[in-house]
Coordinates of C-alpha atoms and ligand atoms in Angstrom, one line a residue:
M1 CA 10.6 30.3 15.0
K2 CA 13.8 31.7 16.5
K3 CA 16.4 30.9 13.9
T4 CA 16.7 29.7 10.4
I5 CA 20.0 28.6 9.1
V6 CA 20.5 27.6 5.5
T7 CA 23.9 26.4 4.6
C8 CA 24.7 25.3 1.1
L9 CA 27.5 22.8 1.5
A10 CA 30.0 21.8 -1.1
M11 CA 28.6 21.7 -4.6
L12 CA 28.1 18.1 -5.4
C13 CA 28.3 18.2 -9.2
M14 CA 27.6 20.3 -12.2
T15 CA 26.5 18.4 -15.3
M16 CA 26.4 19.9 -18.7
A17 CA 24.7 17.2 -20.7
T18 CA 21.4 16.1 -22.1
E19 CA 21.5 12.6 -20.6
A20 CA 19.3 11.8 -17.7
Q21 CA 20.2 13.6 -14.5
Q22 CA 20.0 11.7 -11.3
I23 CA 19.2 13.4 -8.0
K24 CA 19.4 11.3 -4.8
S25 CA 18.2 12.0 -1.3
P26 CA 21.0 12.3 1.4
D27 CA 20.3 8.7 2.5
G28 CA 20.1 7.5 -1.1
K29 CA 16.6 6.0 -0.7
V30 CA 14.7 8.6 -2.9
T31 CA 15.9 9.0 -6.5
V32 CA 14.6 11.5 -9.1
N33 CA 15.6 11.1 -12.7
L34 CA 15.2 14.2 -14.8
E35 CA 15.6 14.1 -18.6
L36 CA 14.7 15.8 -21.8
T37 CA 12.7 13.6 -24.1
D38 CA 12.2 13.9 -27.8
G39 CA 11.0 17.4 -28.8
G40 CA 12.9 18.9 -25.9
K41 CA 10.2 18.1 -23.3
P42 CA 11.4 17.9 -19.7
C43 CA 10.2 14.8 -17.7
Y44 CA 11.0 13.2 -14.4
R45 CA 10.6 9.9 -12.5
V46 CA 10.7 9.2 -8.8
S47 CA 11.7 6.0 -7.1
Y48 CA 11.8 4.9 -3.4
Q49 CA 14.3 2.1 -2.5
E50 CA 14.5 1.2 -6.2
Q51 CA 10.7 0.9 -6.7
E52 CA 9.2 3.4 -9.1
V53 CA 6.5 5.5 -7.3
V54 CA 6.0 8.2 -10.0
T55 CA 6.7 7.0 -13.6
N56 CA 7.9 9.2 -16.4
S57 CA 5.9 12.5 -16.0
P58 CA 5.9 15.8 -17.9
L59 CA 7.2 19.0 -16.5
G60 CA 7.0 22.6 -17.7
L61 CA 4.7 25.7 -17.9
T62 CA 2.7 27.4 -20.6
T63 CA 2.9 31.1 -20.3
N64 CA 2.1 34.1 -22.4
I65 CA 5.8 34.8 -23.0
G66 CA 6.5 31.3 -24.2
D67 CA 5.6 27.6 -24.1
F68 CA 8.1 26.1 -21.7
T69 CA 6.9 22.5 -22.0
Q70 CA 8.8 21.6 -25.2
G71 CA 11.5 22.7 -27.6
L72 CA 13.9 23.2 -24.7
E73 CA 17.5 22.5 -24.2
L74 CA 18.9 21.4 -20.8
K75 CA 21.9 23.6 -20.3
E76 CA 23.2 22.4 -17.0
T77 CA 22.2 20.9 -13.7
V78 CA 23.8 22.2 -10.5
Q79 CA 23.4 20.1 -7.4
N80 CA 24.0 21.3 -3.8
K81 CA 23.4 19.9 -0.3
V82 CA 20.9 21.9 1.7
S83 CA 21.0 21.8 5.5
Q84 CA 18.5 23.8 7.5
S85 CA 17.3 23.9 11.1
Y86 CA 14.2 25.7 12.3
D87 CA 11.8 25.9 15.2
L88 CA 8.0 26.1 14.7
R89 CA 5.7 25.5 17.7
N90 CA 2.4 25.5 15.8
I91 CA 3.0 22.3 13.7
K92 CA 3.4 18.6 14.5
Q93 CA 7.1 18.9 15.4
S94 CA 8.7 21.9 17.2
H95 CA 12.3 21.5 15.9
I96 CA 13.2 20.4 12.4
D97 CA 16.5 19.5 10.9
Y98 CA 16.0 19.4 7.2
E99 CA 18.5 17.8 4.9
A100 CA 18.1 17.6 1.2
T101 CA 19.8 17.5 -2.2
E102 CA 18.9 20.5 -4.3
A103 CA 19.2 20.4 -8.1
V104 CA 18.8 23.4 -10.3
A105 CA 18.2 22.5 -13.9
T106 CA 18.5 25.4 -16.3
F107 CA 16.6 25.1 -19.6
T108 CA 17.4 27.3 -22.6
R109 CA 16.0 28.2 -25.9
Q110 CA 18.3 29.5 -28.7
G111 CA 21.0 29.8 -26.0
N112 CA 19.0 32.0 -23.6
P113 CA 17.9 30.7 -20.2
V114 CA 14.1 30.6 -20.0
M115 CA 13.3 28.4 -17.1
D116 CA 14.9 26.6 -14.1
I117 CA 13.3 23.6 -12.5
I118 CA 14.5 23.4 -8.9
F119 CA 14.3 20.0 -7.2
R120 CA 14.6 19.3 -3.5
V121 CA 15.0 15.7 -2.6
S122 CA 15.0 14.8 1.1
N123 CA 14.9 11.4 2.7
R124 CA 11.1 11.1 2.4
D125 CA 10.1 14.0 0.1
V126 CA 10.5 15.2 -3.5
A127 CA 9.6 18.8 -4.3
Y128 CA 10.0 21.0 -7.3
R129 CA 9.2 24.4 -8.5
Y130 CA 9.9 26.6 -11.5
K131 CA 11.8 29.8 -11.9
I132 CA 10.8 31.8 -15.0
Y133 CA 13.4 34.3 -16.4
P134 CA 12.5 37.7 -17.8
G135 CA 11.7 37.3 -21.5
R136 CA 13.1 39.0 -24.6
R137 CA 12.4 42.7 -25.1
D138 CA 12.8 43.2 -21.3
T139 CA 9.5 41.4 -20.4
R140 CA 9.2 41.8 -16.6
V141 CA 5.8 40.0 -16.0
C142 CA 4.1 37.0 -17.4
V143 CA 0.9 35.0 -17.1
V144 CA 1.2 31.3 -16.3
E145 CA -1.7 29.8 -18.3
S146 CA -1.2 26.2 -17.2
E147 CA 1.3 23.7 -15.9
A148 CA 2.3 20.5 -17.6
S149 CA 3.5 19.3 -14.1
S150 CA 2.2 15.8 -13.9
F151 CA 2.3 12.8 -11.6
V152 CA 1.9 9.5 -13.6
M153 CA 1.3 6.7 -11.1
P154 CA 2.5 3.2 -11.7
E155 CA 0.0 0.7 -13.1
G156 CA -2.1 -0.9 -10.4
T157 CA -1.9 2.2 -8.1
T158 CA -5.0 2.8 -5.9
T159 CA -6.2 6.3 -4.8
F160 CA -7.3 8.0 -1.6
L161 CA -8.9 11.2 -2.9
C162 CA -11.2 14.1 -2.0
P163 CA -13.2 15.3 -5.1
Q164 CA -13.1 19.0 -5.8
S165 CA -16.7 20.4 -6.0
K166 CA -17.9 22.7 -8.7
P167 CA -18.0 26.4 -7.8
M168 CA -21.0 28.5 -6.7
G169 CA -22.9 25.5 -5.4
G170 CA -24.0 24.1 -2.1
F171 CA -25.0 26.2 0.9
A172 CA -25.5 29.8 -0.3
R173 CA -23.4 29.1 -3.3
T174 CA -20.2 28.9 -1.2
S175 CA -18.5 25.9 -2.8
P176 CA -15.8 24.7 -3.4
S177 CA -15.4 24.3 0.3
Y178 CA -12.8 21.5 0.2
E179 CA -14.9 19.2 2.4
T180 CA -16.3 16.5 0.1
S181 CA -16.2 12.8 1.1
Y182 CA -13.1 10.9 0.2
T183 CA -13.1 7.8 -2.0
L184 CA -10.6 5.2 -0.7
D185 CA -8.6 2.5 -2.4
E186 CA -10.2 3.2 -5.8
A187 CA -8.5 2.5 -9.1
V188 CA -6.9 5.4 -11.0
G189 CA -8.6 6.9 -14.0
K190 CA -11.5 8.8 -12.5
N191 CA -11.6 12.6 -12.3
G192 CA -13.7 13.0 -9.1
W193 CA -16.9 14.7 -9.9
G194 CA -15.4 16.0 -13.1
E195 CA -13.3 18.7 -11.5
G196 CA -10.4 16.6 -10.2
Y197 CA -9.3 16.4 -6.6
T198 CA -8.5 18.7 -3.6
F199 CA -5.0 18.6 -2.2
P200 CA -3.4 16.6 -0.6
C201 CA -3.9 13.5 -2.7
L202 CA -2.8 10.0 -1.5
F203 CA -1.9 7.0 -3.6
K204 CA -0.7 3.5 -2.9
T205 CA 1.5 1.7 -5.5
P206 CA 1.2 -2.0 -6.2
Q207 CA 4.5 -2.5 -4.2
D208 CA 2.7 -0.9 -1.2
Q209 CA 4.6 2.4 -1.3
W210 CA 2.6 5.4 -0.4
V211 CA 2.7 8.7 -2.3
L212 CA 1.2 11.9 -1.0
I213 CA 1.0 14.8 -3.5
S214 CA 0.4 18.4 -2.5
E215 CA 1.7 21.9 -2.9
T216 CA 3.3 24.5 -0.6
G217 CA 4.4 28.1 -0.6
T218 CA 1.3 29.3 -2.3
D219 CA 0.5 33.0 -1.6
G220 CA -1.0 36.0 -3.4
N221 CA 1.6 35.5 -6.1
Y222 CA -0.1 32.5 -7.6
V223 CA -3.3 30.5 -7.7
G224 CA -4.2 27.5 -5.5
C225 CA -4.1 24.3 -7.5
R226 CA -5.8 20.9 -7.6
L227 CA -5.1 17.6 -9.2
L228 CA -6.8 16.7 -12.5
N229 CA -6.9 13.2 -13.9
E230 CA -6.2 13.3 -17.6
Q231 CA -6.3 9.6 -18.3
G232 CA -5.3 6.3 -16.7
G233 CA -2.8 7.0 -13.9
K234 CA -1.9 10.5 -15.2
Y235 CA -2.7 13.3 -12.9
R236 CA -1.8 17.0 -13.7
I237 CA -1.7 20.2 -11.8
G238 CA -5.0 22.1 -12.4
F239 CA -5.8 25.7 -12.0
P240 CA -9.0 27.2 -10.5
Q241 CA -12.3 26.8 -12.2
P242 CA -13.7 29.8 -14.2
G243 CA -16.8 30.0 -11.9
E244 CA -14.8 30.5 -8.7
L245 CA -14.9 33.9 -7.1
N246 CA -18.4 34.4 -8.7
G247 CA -16.7 34.2 -12.1
A248 CA -14.6 37.3 -11.5
G249 CA -10.9 37.2 -12.3
S250 CA -9.0 34.8 -14.5
T251 CA -8.0 31.2 -13.7
T252 CA -4.4 31.9 -14.5
A253 CA -1.5 33.3 -12.4
A254 CA 0.2 36.6 -13.1
I255 CA 3.8 36.8 -11.8
A256 CA 6.6 39.2 -11.8
L257 CA 9.9 38.1 -13.4
P258 CA 12.2 36.6 -12.5
G259 CA 9.6 34.7 -10.6
F260 CA 9.0 31.4 -8.8
T261 CA 5.9 29.1 -8.8
P262 CA 4.8 27.4 -5.5
W263 CA 6.4 24.0 -4.8
R264 CA 4.9 20.7 -5.9
T265 CA 5.5 18.1 -3.2
I266 CA 5.6 14.3 -3.3
T267 CA 6.1 12.5 0.0
V268 CA 7.0 8.8 -0.5
G269 CA 7.6 5.6 1.4
P270 CA 5.8 3.9 4.3
L271 CA 2.8 5.5 6.0
S272 CA 5.2 6.8 8.8
N273 CA 6.8 9.1 6.1
I274 CA 3.4 10.4 5.1
V275 CA 2.2 11.0 8.7
E276 CA 5.5 12.5 9.9
T277 CA 6.5 14.7 6.9
T278 CA 7.3 18.4 7.5
V279 CA 7.8 19.2 3.8
P280 CA 5.0 21.9 3.6
F281 CA 7.1 23.9 6.2
D282 CA 10.6 22.9 5.1
L283 CA 10.4 24.7 1.8
V284 CA 9.0 28.1 2.8
E285 CA 10.2 31.0 4.8
P286 CA 8.4 33.4 7.2
K287 CA 7.0 36.4 5.2
Y288 CA 7.0 38.7 8.2
K289 CA 7.8 38.7 11.9
A290 CA 5.3 38.0 14.6
S291 CA 4.2 41.2 16.2
Q292 CA 4.0 39.4 19.5
D293 CA 4.2 36.0 21.2
Y294 CA 0.9 34.5 20.1
I295 CA -1.1 32.5 22.7
Y296 CA -2.2 29.2 21.2
G297 CA -4.2 26.7 23.3
K298 CA -7.7 25.3 23.9
G299 CA -11.1 26.9 23.9
S300 CA -14.8 26.3 23.9
W301 CA -17.4 27.2 21.3
S302 CA -21.1 27.4 21.8
W303 CA -22.2 27.3 18.2
I304 CA -21.4 23.6 17.5
I305 CA -24.0 22.5 20.0
G306 CA -26.3 25.6 20.3
M307 CA -26.0 27.0 16.8
D308 CA -26.8 30.7 15.9
N309 CA -29.2 31.3 18.8
S310 CA -26.5 30.6 21.2
C311 CA -24.5 33.6 20.0
N312 CA -26.0 35.8 22.7
Y313 CA -24.5 37.7 25.6
D314 CA -25.6 35.4 28.5
E315 CA -24.6 32.2 26.7
Q316 CA -21.2 33.5 25.7
K317 CA -20.7 34.6 29.3
R318 CA -21.5 31.1 30.4
Y319 CA -19.0 29.7 27.9
I320 CA -16.3 32.1 29.2
D321 CA -17.0 30.7 32.7
F322 CA -16.9 27.2 31.2
S323 CA -13.5 27.8 29.5
A324 CA -12.2 29.3 32.7
A325 CA -13.4 26.2 34.6
M326 CA -11.5 24.0 32.1
G327 CA -8.4 26.2 32.3
Y328 CA -8.8 27.0 28.6
Q329 CA -7.4 30.1 26.9
S330 CA -10.3 31.1 24.7
V331 CA -13.9 31.2 23.6
L332 CA -14.9 31.4 19.9
I333 CA -18.0 33.5 19.3
D334 CA -19.6 32.5 16.0
A335 CA -21.8 34.3 13.4
F336 CA -24.3 37.0 14.2
W337 CA -22.6 38.3 17.3
D338 CA -22.7 41.8 15.8
R339 CA -26.5 41.7 15.7
Q340 CA -27.3 39.5 18.7
I341 CA -24.7 40.9 21.1
G342 CA -23.4 44.1 19.5
Y343 CA -19.9 45.6 19.6
D344 CA -20.2 47.3 23.0
R345 CA -21.3 44.2 24.8
I346 CA -18.6 42.1 23.0
A347 CA -16.1 44.6 24.5
E348 CA -17.8 43.9 27.8
L349 CA -17.4 40.2 27.3
A350 CA -13.8 40.6 26.3
R351 CA -13.1 42.5 29.6
Y352 CA -15.0 39.8 31.5
G353 CA -13.0 37.1 29.8
R354 CA -9.7 38.9 30.4
E355 CA -10.3 38.8 34.2
K356 CA -10.7 35.0 33.9
G357 CA -7.7 34.5 31.5
V358 CA -10.0 33.7 28.6
G359 CA -9.5 35.5 25.2
L360 CA -12.2 35.9 22.5
F361 CA -12.1 34.8 18.9
L362 CA -14.7 36.5 16.7
W363 CA -16.3 35.1 13.6
Y364 CA -16.4 37.1 10.3
N365 CA -17.9 36.5 6.8
S366 CA -15.1 37.0 4.2
N367 CA -17.7 38.3 1.6
G368 CA -17.3 40.3 -0.7
A369 CA -19.2 39.4 -3.8
W370 CA -18.4 35.7 -4.1
N371 CA -21.4 33.9 -2.5
D372 CA -24.8 34.4 -0.9
A373 CA -23.9 33.5 2.7
P374 CA -26.0 35.9 4.8
Q375 CA -24.2 35.5 8.1
T376 CA -22.9 38.7 9.7
P377 CA -20.6 40.6 10.3
I378 CA -20.2 40.8 6.5
G379 CA -18.3 43.2 4.2
K380 CA -15.6 43.8 6.8
M381 CA -12.8 41.5 5.8
N382 CA -12.7 42.0 2.1
N383 CA -11.7 45.7 2.1
A384 CA -8.4 46.8 3.5
R385 CA -9.6 50.1 5.0
I386 CA -12.7 48.6 6.7
R387 CA -10.7 45.5 7.7
R388 CA -8.0 47.5 9.4
Q389 CA -10.6 49.7 11.3
E390 CA -12.3 46.6 12.5
M391 CA -9.0 45.0 13.6
K392 CA -8.0 48.2 15.4
W393 CA -11.3 48.0 17.4
M394 CA -10.5 44.3 18.2
H395 CA -6.9 45.2 19.2
D396 CA -8.2 48.1 21.4
N397 CA -10.6 45.7 23.1
G398 CA -8.2 42.8 23.6
I399 CA -9.8 40.4 21.1
R400 CA -7.5 37.3 20.7
G401 CA -8.2 36.4 17.1
I402 CA -10.6 36.0 14.2
K403 CA -12.3 33.1 12.4
V404 CA -13.0 34.1 8.8
D405 CA -15.5 32.0 6.8
F406 CA -17.0 31.5 3.3
F407 CA -14.1 32.2 1.0
G408 CA -14.6 32.1 -2.8
G409 CA -12.1 29.7 -4.3
D410 CA -8.5 29.6 -5.3
K411 CA -8.1 32.3 -7.9
Q412 CA -5.1 34.6 -7.4
P413 CA -7.2 37.6 -5.9
M414 CA -8.6 35.1 -3.3
M415 CA -5.1 33.8 -2.4
Q416 CA -4.1 37.5 -2.0
L417 CA -7.1 38.1 0.3
Y418 CA -5.9 35.2 2.6
E419 CA -2.5 36.8 2.8
D420 CA -3.8 40.3 3.3
I421 CA -6.1 39.3 6.2
L422 CA -3.1 37.5 7.8
A423 CA -0.7 40.4 7.4
D424 CA -3.2 43.0 8.7
A425 CA -4.2 40.8 11.6
N426 CA -0.5 40.5 12.6
D427 CA -0.3 44.3 12.7
F428 CA -3.1 44.2 15.3
G429 CA -1.9 41.2 17.2
L430 CA -4.7 38.8 16.1
L431 CA -4.5 35.1 15.4
V432 CA -6.4 33.9 12.3
I433 CA -8.5 30.8 11.8
F434 CA -9.9 30.3 8.3
H435 CA -13.2 28.4 7.7
G436 CA -15.0 27.5 4.5
C437 CA -11.6 27.9 3.0
T438 CA -8.8 26.3 1.0
L439 CA -6.0 24.1 2.3
P440 CA -3.2 26.0 4.0
R441 CA 0.0 25.7 2.0
G442 CA 2.9 26.1 4.4
W443 CA 1.1 29.0 6.1
E444 CA 2.1 28.0 9.7
R445 CA 5.6 29.0 8.9
M446 CA 5.0 31.8 6.3
Y447 CA 2.5 33.7 8.5
P448 CA 3.4 33.6 12.2
N449 CA -0.2 34.6 13.3
Y450 CA -1.8 31.9 11.3
A451 CA -3.7 29.4 13.6
A452 CA -5.6 26.9 11.5
S453 CA -7.9 26.2 8.6
E454 CA -11.0 24.0 8.2
A455 CA -10.7 22.6 4.7
V456 CA -12.2 19.3 5.9
L457 CA -15.6 17.8 6.5
A458 CA -15.5 19.2 10.1
S459 CA -17.6 18.8 13.2
E460 CA -20.5 21.1 12.0
N461 CA -21.5 18.2 9.8
L462 CA -22.0 16.0 12.9
H463 CA -24.6 18.5 14.0
F464 CA -26.2 18.9 10.5
G465 CA -26.7 15.2 9.7
Q466 CA -26.8 11.7 11.2
G467 CA -24.8 10.3 8.2
A468 CA -21.8 12.3 9.3
C469 CA -22.1 11.0 12.8
D470 CA -22.4 7.4 11.5
A471 CA -19.2 7.9 9.5
E472 CA -17.4 10.0 12.1
A473 CA -14.7 7.4 12.9
H474 CA -14.2 6.4 9.3
N475 CA -13.6 10.0 8.3
A476 CA -11.3 10.7 11.3
C477 CA -9.2 7.6 10.3
I478 CA -8.5 9.4 7.0
H479 CA -7.3 12.8 8.2
A480 CA -4.0 11.8 9.9
F481 CA -2.8 10.4 6.6
I482 CA -4.0 13.1 4.3
R483 CA -5.5 16.5 5.2
N484 CA -4.0 17.0 8.7
T485 CA -0.5 15.8 7.7
V486 CA 0.1 18.9 5.5
G487 CA -1.5 21.5 7.7
S488 CA -3.2 22.5 10.9
M489 CA -6.8 21.3 10.8
D490 CA -9.6 23.2 12.6
F491 CA -12.0 20.3 13.2
G492 CA -13.8 21.6 16.3
G493 CA -14.5 18.1 17.7
S494 CA -14.0 16.1 20.9
T495 CA -17.7 16.2 21.7
L496 CA -18.8 14.7 25.1
N497 CA -22.5 15.4 24.6
K498 CA -24.5 12.4 23.5
F499 CA -26.6 14.6 21.3
Y500 CA -25.7 17.7 19.2
N501 CA -28.3 19.8 21.0
A502 CA -28.1 22.2 24.0
D503 CA -30.6 20.0 25.9
N504 CA -28.4 16.9 25.1
Q505 CA -31.6 15.0 24.4
H506 CA -32.5 15.7 20.8
G507 CA -30.7 16.1 17.5
T508 CA -28.0 14.0 15.8
V509 CA -26.6 11.2 17.9
R510 CA -22.9 10.8 18.5
K511 CA -21.8 7.2 17.8
T512 CA -18.3 7.4 19.0
S513 CA -17.1 6.8 22.6
D514 CA -15.8 9.3 25.2
V515 CA -12.3 7.8 24.9
Y516 CA -12.6 8.4 21.1
A517 CA -13.2 12.1 21.9
L518 CA -10.1 12.2 24.0
A519 CA -8.0 10.4 21.4
T520 CA -9.0 12.8 18.6
A521 CA -8.0 15.8 20.8
V522 CA -4.4 14.4 20.3
L523 CA -4.9 12.9 16.8
F524 CA -6.1 16.1 15.2
Q525 CA -3.3 18.7 15.2
S526 CA -4.0 22.4 15.4
A527 CA -2.2 24.8 17.8
V528 CA -5.6 26.4 18.5
Q529 CA -8.4 24.0 19.2
H530 CA -12.0 25.0 20.0
F531 CA -13.5 21.8 21.2
A532 CA -17.2 20.9 21.0
L533 CA -17.5 20.5 24.7
A534 CA -20.5 22.1 26.5
P535 CA -20.8 23.5 30.1
N536 CA -23.1 20.6 31.0
N537 CA -20.2 18.2 30.4
L538 CA -18.7 19.4 33.7
T539 CA -21.4 17.4 35.4
D540 CA -22.7 14.9 32.9
A541 CA -19.4 13.6 31.4
P542 CA -17.1 11.2 33.2
S543 CA -14.7 13.1 35.4
W544 CA -11.6 11.3 33.9
A545 CA -12.7 12.6 30.5
I546 CA -13.0 16.2 31.7
D547 CA -9.7 15.9 33.6
F548 CA -8.0 14.7 30.4
M549 CA -9.6 17.5 28.3
K550 CA -8.3 20.0 30.8
Q551 CA -4.7 19.0 30.4
V552 CA -4.3 17.8 26.8
P553 CA -1.8 20.0 25.0
T554 CA -2.4 21.6 21.6
T555 CA 1.2 22.2 20.7
W556 CA 3.6 19.3 20.1
D557 CA 7.3 18.5 19.9
E558 CA 7.2 15.3 18.0
V559 CA 4.9 12.8 16.2
K560 CA 5.4 9.1 15.6
F561 CA 3.1 6.9 13.5
I562 CA 2.6 3.5 15.0
D563 CA 0.0 1.6 12.9
G564 CA -3.0 2.2 10.8
Y565 CA -4.7 2.3 7.4
P566 CA -6.6 5.2 5.9
G567 CA -10.3 4.9 6.7
K568 CA -9.9 1.9 8.9
Y569 CA -7.9 2.7 12.0
V570 CA -5.0 4.8 13.2
I571 CA -2.6 4.5 16.2
M572 CA -0.1 7.3 16.6
A573 CA 1.9 9.2 19.3
R574 CA 2.6 12.8 20.0
R575 CA 5.1 14.2 22.4
S576 CA 4.7 17.4 24.4
G577 CA 7.9 18.1 26.4
D578 CA 8.9 14.8 27.9
K579 CA 5.3 13.5 27.9
W580 CA 4.1 11.1 25.2
Y581 CA 0.4 10.6 24.3
V582 CA -0.3 7.4 22.4
V583 CA -3.8 7.5 20.8
G584 CA -5.8 5.2 18.6
I585 CA -9.2 5.0 17.0
N586 CA -11.0 2.3 15.1
A587 CA -13.7 2.6 12.3
E588 CA -13.8 -1.1 11.4
Q589 CA -16.7 -3.2 12.4
Q590 CA -14.4 -5.8 14.1
P591 CA -12.6 -4.7 17.3
L592 CA -9.0 -3.8 16.6
K593 CA -6.7 -6.1 18.5
K594 CA -3.0 -5.4 18.3
T595 CA 0.2 -5.8 20.2
I596 CA 2.0 -2.5 19.9
T597 CA 5.6 -1.7 20.8
L598 CA 5.9 1.6 22.7
P599 CA 9.6 2.4 23.0
M600 CA 8.8 5.9 24.3
F601 CA 7.9 4.4 27.7
A602 CA 10.7 2.8 29.8
K603 CA 10.2 -0.5 31.5
D604 CA 8.1 -0.3 34.7
T605 CA 6.7 3.2 33.8
Q606 CA 3.2 3.5 35.3
L607 CA 0.9 4.2 32.4
Q608 CA -2.6 5.6 32.4
V609 CA -4.6 3.6 29.8
Y610 CA -8.0 5.0 28.7
S611 CA -9.9 2.3 26.8
D612 CA -13.5 1.2 25.9
D613 CA -15.3 -2.1 26.5
A614 CA -17.4 -3.7 23.8
Q615 CA -20.4 -1.4 24.7
L616 CA -18.1 1.7 24.3
Q617 CA -18.1 2.3 28.0
G618 CA -14.8 4.0 28.8
S619 CA -12.6 3.6 31.8
V620 CA -9.1 4.5 32.9
K621 CA -6.6 2.2 34.6
T622 CA -3.0 2.1 35.5
V623 CA -0.8 -0.4 33.7
K624 CA 2.9 -1.0 34.3
Q625 CA 5.1 -1.0 31.1
N626 CA 6.5 -4.5 30.6
K627 CA 10.1 -5.3 29.8
K628 CA 9.4 -6.0 26.1
L629 CA 7.9 -2.4 26.0
Q630 CA 4.8 -3.9 24.5
M631 CA 1.1 -3.7 25.1
T632 CA -1.8 -5.7 23.7
I633 CA -4.7 -3.3 23.0
T634 CA -8.3 -3.7 21.8
I635 CA -10.3 -0.8 20.3
P636 CA -13.9 -1.5 19.4
C637 CA -15.6 0.1 16.4
N638 CA -16.1 3.8 17.1
G639 CA -14.0 3.5 20.2
G640 CA -10.7 5.0 21.2
L641 CA -7.5 4.4 23.2
V642 CA -5.2 6.8 25.0
I643 CA -1.9 5.7 26.7
M644 CA 0.1 8.3 28.6
Q645 CA 2.6 8.6 31.5
Ligands
LIG1 CA1 -17.5 23.7 6.5

């Protein structure tokens, strides 16, 4: 994150008219048409290569200083080129050159400007946000009550969506936890379980164009949003549900004026655009400087196999030894460490880890008064004074970071809590992982000590139920296209135990192969990864699997989508330095047979190929890259593939 250069090049045009305004991406492939329809209602359409991907859709806001969805005049639209370069080592790509066309449309009422709609159109993304002007009589604040912001999908579009759960339900009344099961390739027109859908939301038009809708730049100045289906193909931005945060606080957003809303983002085109997009990060800025160079990397985590009882001193010491043996940077100590280990002996473990080059992450309950989760430490992260005392203790004892769990929804005070925890943690040099939490929205760039969020049906469910194990590959084939493409995903996977149990003989059964475990270590992107490996894997897992897990990177320079379909299979490549890792997994009953072109490997390169036989027995062999730069691969159901130099 060394430099950020924003240059506004020559002003492209300024239009002072009420006819439709056209905004084109630098390469001309993405077009937005903005117009004011009858009754002064702003609307927009999006097309990709002349094919409509979002049809005429309303824009605007309803606030307590005015209804800015109708009765507006479009005064002028100013277009500029935006060119920006930035470095970010905790996302899918370490250096980004962002080029876009920006259009600022100013809307007036009785001659006074009331709202701008700011569009950014890049070669694969459309984004927009609102600026609200101070009102008459010197109004300096307003409440945004709702957004008209809609996304009307073309007829025949199918949906790939994660239903939003109702609040105050599920385990210890901790929902919504943003981890319900996706429905894939369904017709438009449903509204999930009645409460719409969790971002991001993926659609496929009848012309086979893909559309990923999400939001970015959300912080304590707004609410986290979701997508509501109103009718047919019409989806609209929804605010939090009244019951979130135990019913406390409003569902609306209060902002100071002039003020901006978060960005609404629409990534369009082939699946490569969806997988490779950096739009959540392109549109935001760092909110503070990193207090130090944060250490990302790999770690181990006893809880996923051993659960609460494993959070004791001896077992954590064993996991520190295990992380050291793997060359890993950390150990994550989960809930109840305060009772079962205690602060003094945690300090002892931190000293022990430091000697071995292993830092500690400590688990915290975010509560508060927003659910019944009894896990401790509790009541430490929701109060600034206590939180900062706790963080000072962590800083003084060399703790690496925190994992904060059980958040209470997306109302504005909860979004402020996420931001406050991050900002305070940076003061004390701590990385932050969120769990039982909302989707991150550009946070990798906004908050330099942000590590990752769960916001997915993560590995814990593999321990809790066989159904999740049976559907593991199916679910993993969804995340690269949806959840993980917009933000770091703390999945906690890559299990090499056969059983989710410390004795590796009881409990839920892993159905996926060892090569699958290696492939998902690359497929799932998060700069900090705590894998579900166990110390026994040093002796009971294949040595090629352990050797791979020792060296796999967690930070990346580039990503390339190769092939795949949400829920069925995925093949993609990530680059770390000059080393490419091509990985694939398959959830379909039939073995996946493909000839893939791998231009990242030169002719005659000796490649290591990790693959499975029909019984999911893995092996590694050396293959020379042919002159066509192609390889024919087979991935059985629940199996994996890794190709590397
Ligand atoms: Ca969870």
